[in-house]
Amino acid sequence: MMIPTLFKLTSSISEQLPFAVTPVKPTPLRDSFLLTYSRSCGDLLGLPANFWQSPEFKTVLAGEKLPKGGVYTAQVYAGHQFGQFVPQLGDGRAISIGEISNHVGESYEIQLKGSGLTPYSRMGDGRAVLRSCIREFLASEAMAALNIPTTRALSIVGSNEEVYRERVEQGAMMARVAQSHIRFGHFEYWFHRNKIPELTHLANYCIEQFYPEANTQELPYLYLFEQIVQRTATLIAQWQAHGFAHGVMNTDNMSILGLTIDYGPFGFLDDYNPGFICNHSDSSGRYAFEEQPSIGLWNLNALGLTFSTWLSVQQITTALKAYEPALVKRYLSIMRQKLGLANWQASDQQLLGQLLAIMAEQKADYTLTFRLLNSVDVDDVNNANCDALLQLFRCQKDIKKWLVTYRARLQEDALRKDERVKEQNKVNALYVLRNYLAELAIKEAESGCYHTLEKLHSVLSTPFTWQRDSELFAEKAPNWGKKLEVSCSS
């Protein structure tokens, strides 16, 4: 009996942008095995139930077999890295196998990250290590569950192959999924080489594939740029609201679809620290948490320069002016819901600012502080139900004073407490991927046990809902966990 094909692929980027990709074959890992997978991502792709049990699943995602219709390719792009332009970068350790369409007609590109040398590997080996694959796998799926736009992770293939970083580590390969992996750097590559026909072809491809409504506009390229500005603004607003620091916001790590892409030295805030730097290589603090909104605009300016091919300076400037209002609007909308307010008043910005200032001064846990606001009752003037919240603050005087103002503000709203808590719990996560939790999963996995990895993946898939026997994952980070250094090799 013929076994149905699991992957039915096409490759629009190799067909329509052949100048932007290079054919390349992956180098499979020795003694590889399927280590873990995401049911949620599989469902997104329209894969059948129990897809992970198909022998084809592992062989395809280990780079051992190319399904019919697929094409192995690596993409070329440029980018500003820490503010300095690098004229050629590219997929140095990621190889695309093609695109798969789900049951509603959405198309997703699958890349194998850690699949070996490509023409863009530069001084690297084209490999990924188990540590980095686990971090990106967990982060991608956790961010999706938080409703933050992101690339997805379908699987990790492990191996016994040795890979050399700061130490000898286990080689691994992760399947990364997105509607597109095109970055700001793709546009920069062709623009700065004065390859205008290729640049225009790239822009037209993005319009046809991802922004077809642009074709109904008087100025399609202006519409395309405006949409990228809007999506970038709303993405970074969500990062700020949920306490996520990317760590390496180079233009080659910025998606034209407004997705979080390239998880290296990322980190969720433990203590609220606006100046939090999650990348130990970022000595200047360029990509500190509080700098992310301004860096987003900096990167859009770099992208805007490439659009000067078709647009005037005035058109580009006007489009960029929409960035800050869009970011602030989305951010305040989320923060209104995090505070449990039915509507936003001008004075609420001061209320929020006061809370954040107290949290920063007291080094209160960002995620848990907002989650535990659901314990506040307008009639509980003695804070009888707020003990867990108050325990997050070393000195409780200022937070108790703030709670008086907060209760008074809640009394002005028409929401009953149960309605308010329900809305708050939709955006105030109980579980986030803290660096120390990822470290626990990694250390255990490196010894051949994957229990914590699987448990953490499961817990993070429903971050807003309390889960039995998962108390460990909802605790504050221990002191050692707050001091972990994460590098780009992570």
Short mmCIF file of C-alpha atoms in Angstrom, two decimals, residues 13-269:
data_model
loop_
_atom_site.label_atom_id
_atom_site.label_comp_id
_atom_site.label_asym_id
_atom_site.label_seq_id
_atom_site.Cartn_x
_atom_site.Cartn_y
_atom_site.Cartn_z
CA ILE A 13 10.83 32.16 -3.99
CA SER A 14 13.18 29.99 -6.08
CA GLU A 15 10.84 30.26 -9.07
CA GLN A 16 10.11 33.98 -8.86
CA LEU A 17 13.30 35.29 -7.22
CA PRO A 18 15.99 32.97 -8.57
CA PHE A 19 18.58 35.76 -8.33
CA ALA A 20 17.99 36.00 -4.56
CA VAL A 21 18.63 32.35 -3.70
CA THR A 22 21.40 29.85 -4.18
CA PRO A 23 20.79 26.11 -4.62
CA VAL A 24 22.57 24.22 -1.85
CA LYS A 25 22.30 20.78 -0.30
CA PRO A 26 22.00 20.28 3.45
CA THR A 27 24.55 18.22 5.34
CA PRO A 28 22.59 15.80 7.55
CA LEU A 29 23.75 15.25 11.10
CA ARG A 30 25.26 11.91 12.03
CA ASP A 31 23.14 9.54 14.11
CA SER A 32 20.19 11.94 14.07
CA PHE A 33 16.85 11.37 15.78
CA LEU A 34 13.58 13.25 16.23
CA LEU A 35 13.94 14.97 19.58
CA THR A 36 10.71 16.99 19.82
CA TYR A 37 7.99 18.59 17.72
CA SER A 38 5.15 21.09 17.97
CA ARG A 39 1.63 19.79 17.45
CA SER A 40 0.40 23.39 17.24
CA CYS A 41 2.77 24.24 14.41
CA GLY A 42 1.89 21.00 12.65
CA ASP A 43 -1.78 21.92 12.85
CA LEU A 44 -0.98 25.36 11.41
CA LEU A 45 0.63 23.70 8.41
CA GLY A 46 -2.33 21.39 7.92
CA LEU A 47 -0.33 18.24 8.64
CA PRO A 48 -2.45 15.18 9.51
CA ALA A 49 -2.99 13.91 13.03
CA ASN A 50 0.01 12.01 14.41
CA PHE A 51 2.19 13.52 11.69
CA TRP A 52 5.29 13.02 13.87
CA GLN A 53 4.85 9.24 13.60
CA SER A 54 5.42 9.26 9.86
CA PRO A 55 8.95 8.07 8.93
CA GLU A 56 8.99 10.87 6.36
CA PHE A 57 8.68 13.53 9.06
CA LYS A 58 12.10 12.91 10.55
CA THR A 59 13.92 12.24 7.29
CA VAL A 60 12.66 15.45 5.69
CA LEU A 61 13.35 17.64 8.73
CA ALA A 62 16.79 16.09 9.20
CA GLY A 63 17.74 17.16 5.68
CA GLU A 64 17.94 13.56 4.50
CA LYS A 65 15.11 13.62 1.97
CA LEU A 66 13.65 16.37 -0.22
CA PRO A 67 9.90 16.00 -0.86
CA LYS A 68 8.51 16.35 -4.34
CA GLY A 69 8.17 19.99 -5.34
CA GLY A 70 10.72 21.19 -2.82
CA VAL A 71 13.97 22.99 -3.60
CA TYR A 72 16.93 23.34 -1.25
CA THR A 73 17.99 27.01 -1.26
CA ALA A 74 19.80 29.60 0.86
CA GLN A 75 18.86 33.29 0.64
CA VAL A 76 21.22 36.24 0.35
CA TYR A 77 20.70 39.57 2.12
CA ALA A 78 22.64 42.39 3.75
CA GLY A 79 22.05 44.24 7.00
CA HIS A 80 23.02 46.82 9.56
CA GLN A 81 24.60 44.96 12.48
CA PHE A 82 24.89 47.09 15.62
CA GLY A 83 24.47 50.12 13.37
CA GLN A 84 27.21 49.19 10.90
CA PHE A 85 26.30 48.19 7.35
CA VAL A 86 27.46 44.75 6.23
CA PRO A 87 27.01 44.46 2.45
CA GLN A 88 26.56 40.69 2.33
CA LEU A 89 25.07 38.34 4.87
CA GLY A 90 22.60 35.58 4.14
CA ASP A 91 21.38 32.22 5.37
CA GLY A 92 24.61 30.97 6.88
CA ARG A 93 23.11 27.95 8.60
CA ALA A 94 19.53 27.80 7.32
CA ILE A 95 18.37 26.04 4.17
CA SER A 96 14.84 26.30 2.85
CA ILE A 97 13.13 23.14 1.62
CA GLY A 98 10.11 24.91 0.08
CA GLU A 99 6.59 25.98 0.98
CA ILE A 100 3.58 24.03 2.21
CA SER A 101 -0.07 25.15 1.94
CA ASN A 102 -2.60 24.42 4.65
CA HIS A 103 -6.34 23.70 4.36
CA VAL A 104 -7.26 27.41 4.17
CA GLY A 105 -4.75 28.20 1.45
CA GLU A 106 -2.07 29.82 3.63
CA SER A 107 1.46 29.09 2.47
CA TYR A 108 4.39 28.60 4.87
CA GLU A 109 8.08 28.29 4.10
CA ILE A 110 10.03 25.64 6.01
CA GLN A 111 13.72 26.20 6.75
CA LEU A 112 16.16 23.76 8.30
CA LYS A 113 18.30 25.70 10.74
CA GLY A 114 21.65 24.10 11.48
CA SER A 115 21.66 22.13 8.24
CA GLY A 116 25.26 22.79 7.24
CA LEU A 117 27.43 25.09 5.18
CA THR A 118 25.97 27.50 2.63
CA PRO A 119 27.69 30.13 0.47
CA TYR A 120 26.78 32.63 3.22
CA SER A 121 28.27 30.79 6.20
CA ARG A 122 31.30 33.11 6.18
CA MET A 123 33.59 31.83 8.96
CA GLY A 124 30.88 29.62 10.50
CA ASP A 125 30.28 25.89 10.22
CA GLY A 126 26.60 26.09 9.25
CA ARG A 127 25.61 24.12 12.31
CA ALA A 128 23.30 24.80 15.24
CA VAL A 129 23.72 23.33 18.69
CA LEU A 130 21.14 21.66 20.90
CA ARG A 131 21.21 24.64 23.27
CA SER A 132 20.29 27.21 20.62
CA CYS A 133 17.67 24.95 19.01
CA ILE A 134 15.90 24.39 22.32
CA ARG A 135 15.87 28.11 23.08
CA GLU A 136 14.45 29.02 19.66
CA PHE A 137 11.98 26.15 19.64
CA LEU A 138 10.56 27.08 23.04
CA ALA A 139 10.61 30.82 22.34
CA SER A 140 8.89 30.58 18.96
CA GLU A 141 6.03 28.49 20.28
CA ALA A 142 5.76 30.46 23.54
CA MET A 143 5.54 33.76 21.66
CA ALA A 144 2.83 32.36 19.39
CA ALA A 145 0.85 31.31 22.45
CA LEU A 146 1.22 34.87 23.80
CA ASN A 147 -0.31 36.07 20.50
CA ILE A 148 2.89 37.89 19.52
CA PRO A 149 3.67 37.60 15.78
CA THR A 150 6.58 35.21 15.32
CA THR A 151 8.23 32.61 13.19
CA ARG A 152 7.24 29.14 14.34
CA ALA A 153 9.15 25.97 15.21
CA LEU A 154 8.03 22.59 13.93
CA SER A 155 10.68 20.23 15.27
CA ILE A 156 14.14 19.64 16.65
CA VAL A 157 16.31 16.85 15.31
CA GLY A 158 19.05 15.85 17.73
CA SER A 159 22.29 13.99 17.14
CA ASN A 160 25.51 12.77 18.68
CA GLU A 161 27.58 14.91 16.32
CA GLU A 162 29.99 17.27 18.06
CA VAL A 163 29.83 20.98 17.26
CA TYR A 164 32.43 23.42 18.55
CA ARG A 165 31.40 26.73 20.12
CA GLU A 166 32.81 28.07 23.38
CA ARG A 167 32.83 24.37 24.28
CA VAL A 168 32.04 21.10 22.56
CA GLU A 169 28.27 20.78 22.17
CA GLN A 170 25.72 18.48 20.57
CA GLY A 171 24.70 19.32 17.03
CA ALA A 172 21.00 19.74 16.33
CA MET A 173 18.68 20.99 13.59
CA MET A 174 15.47 22.97 13.98
CA ALA A 175 12.68 23.36 11.43
CA ARG A 176 11.68 27.03 11.33
CA VAL A 177 8.37 28.03 9.74
CA ALA A 178 7.03 31.38 8.49
CA GLN A 179 4.90 32.74 5.70
CA SER A 180 8.12 34.42 4.66
CA HIS A 181 11.65 34.81 5.99
CA ILE A 182 12.27 37.96 3.93
CA ARG A 183 13.94 40.65 6.00
CA PHE A 184 14.74 44.34 5.74
CA GLY A 185 18.20 43.17 4.75
CA HIS A 186 16.90 41.60 1.54
CA PHE A 187 15.93 45.07 0.31
CA GLU A 188 19.21 46.56 1.52
CA TYR A 189 21.28 43.99 -0.38
CA TRP A 190 19.90 44.88 -3.79
CA PHE A 191 19.54 48.62 -3.15
CA HIS A 192 23.12 49.14 -2.03
CA ARG A 193 24.34 47.22 -5.07
CA ASN A 194 22.27 49.48 -7.29
CA LYS A 195 20.49 46.40 -8.67
CA ILE A 196 17.19 48.22 -9.24
CA PRO A 197 15.51 45.57 -11.47
CA GLU A 198 16.17 42.91 -8.81
CA LEU A 199 15.03 45.23 -6.02
CA THR A 200 11.81 46.04 -7.88
CA HIS A 201 11.23 42.36 -8.57
CA LEU A 202 11.66 41.66 -4.85
CA ALA A 203 9.16 44.38 -3.90
CA ASN A 204 6.65 43.12 -6.48
CA TYR A 205 7.02 39.58 -5.11
CA CYS A 206 6.28 40.81 -1.58
CA ILE A 207 3.20 42.63 -2.82
CA GLU A 208 1.85 39.69 -4.79
CA GLN A 209 2.53 37.13 -2.08
CA PHE A 210 1.88 39.01 1.17
CA TYR A 211 0.30 42.41 0.48
CA PRO A 212 -1.93 41.89 -2.58
CA GLU A 213 -4.25 44.70 -1.49
CA ALA A 214 -1.42 47.07 -2.46
CA ASN A 215 -2.36 46.46 -6.10
CA THR A 216 -5.64 48.30 -5.50
CA GLN A 217 -3.79 51.38 -4.24
CA GLU A 218 -2.69 54.36 -6.32
CA LEU A 219 0.87 53.96 -5.01
CA PRO A 220 1.52 50.24 -4.32
CA TYR A 221 5.10 50.71 -3.07
CA LEU A 222 4.03 53.41 -0.65
CA TYR A 223 1.29 51.14 0.67
CA LEU A 224 3.80 48.31 1.07
CA PHE A 225 6.14 50.48 3.10
CA GLU A 226 3.30 51.87 5.22
CA GLN A 227 2.15 48.36 6.09
CA ILE A 228 5.65 47.27 7.10
CA VAL A 229 5.89 50.37 9.32
CA GLN A 230 2.54 49.56 10.95
CA ARG A 231 3.35 45.90 11.52
CA THR A 232 6.76 46.70 12.97
CA ALA A 233 5.23 49.25 15.34
CA THR A 234 2.57 46.89 16.63
CA LEU A 235 5.07 44.05 17.01
CA ILE A 236 7.43 46.09 19.16
CA ALA A 237 4.50 47.43 21.19
CA GLN A 238 3.68 43.82 22.04
CA TRP A 239 7.30 43.10 22.96
CA GLN A 240 7.29 46.04 25.37
CA ALA A 241 3.93 45.17 26.89
CA HIS A 242 4.88 41.55 27.54
CA GLY A 243 8.41 42.28 28.72
CA PHE A 244 10.28 40.67 25.83
CA ALA A 245 13.79 41.75 24.82
CA HIS A 246 15.04 40.56 21.43
CA GLY A 247 18.72 41.27 21.96
CA VAL A 248 19.90 41.64 18.35
CA MET A 249 17.65 44.02 16.43
CA ASN A 250 19.89 44.22 13.38
CA THR A 251 18.08 45.02 10.13
CA ASP A 252 18.78 41.48 8.92
CA ASN A 253 16.72 40.29 11.91
CA MET A 254 13.68 42.42 11.03
CA SER A 255 10.81 40.76 9.15
CA ILE A 256 8.87 42.49 6.38
CA LEU A 257 5.79 40.76 7.84
CA GLY A 258 6.30 42.15 11.33
CA LEU A 259 7.31 38.78 12.81
CA THR A 260 9.71 38.13 15.65
CA ILE A 261 12.57 36.39 13.88
CA ASP A 262 16.01 35.01 14.82
CA TYR A 263 15.96 34.08 18.49
CA GLY A 264 19.48 34.40 19.82
CA PRO A 265 20.21 36.25 23.07
CA PHE A 266 16.57 37.07 23.81
CA GLY A 267 15.09 37.31 27.28
CA PHE A 268 11.86 37.98 29.11
CA LEU A 269 12.16 40.45 31.96
#
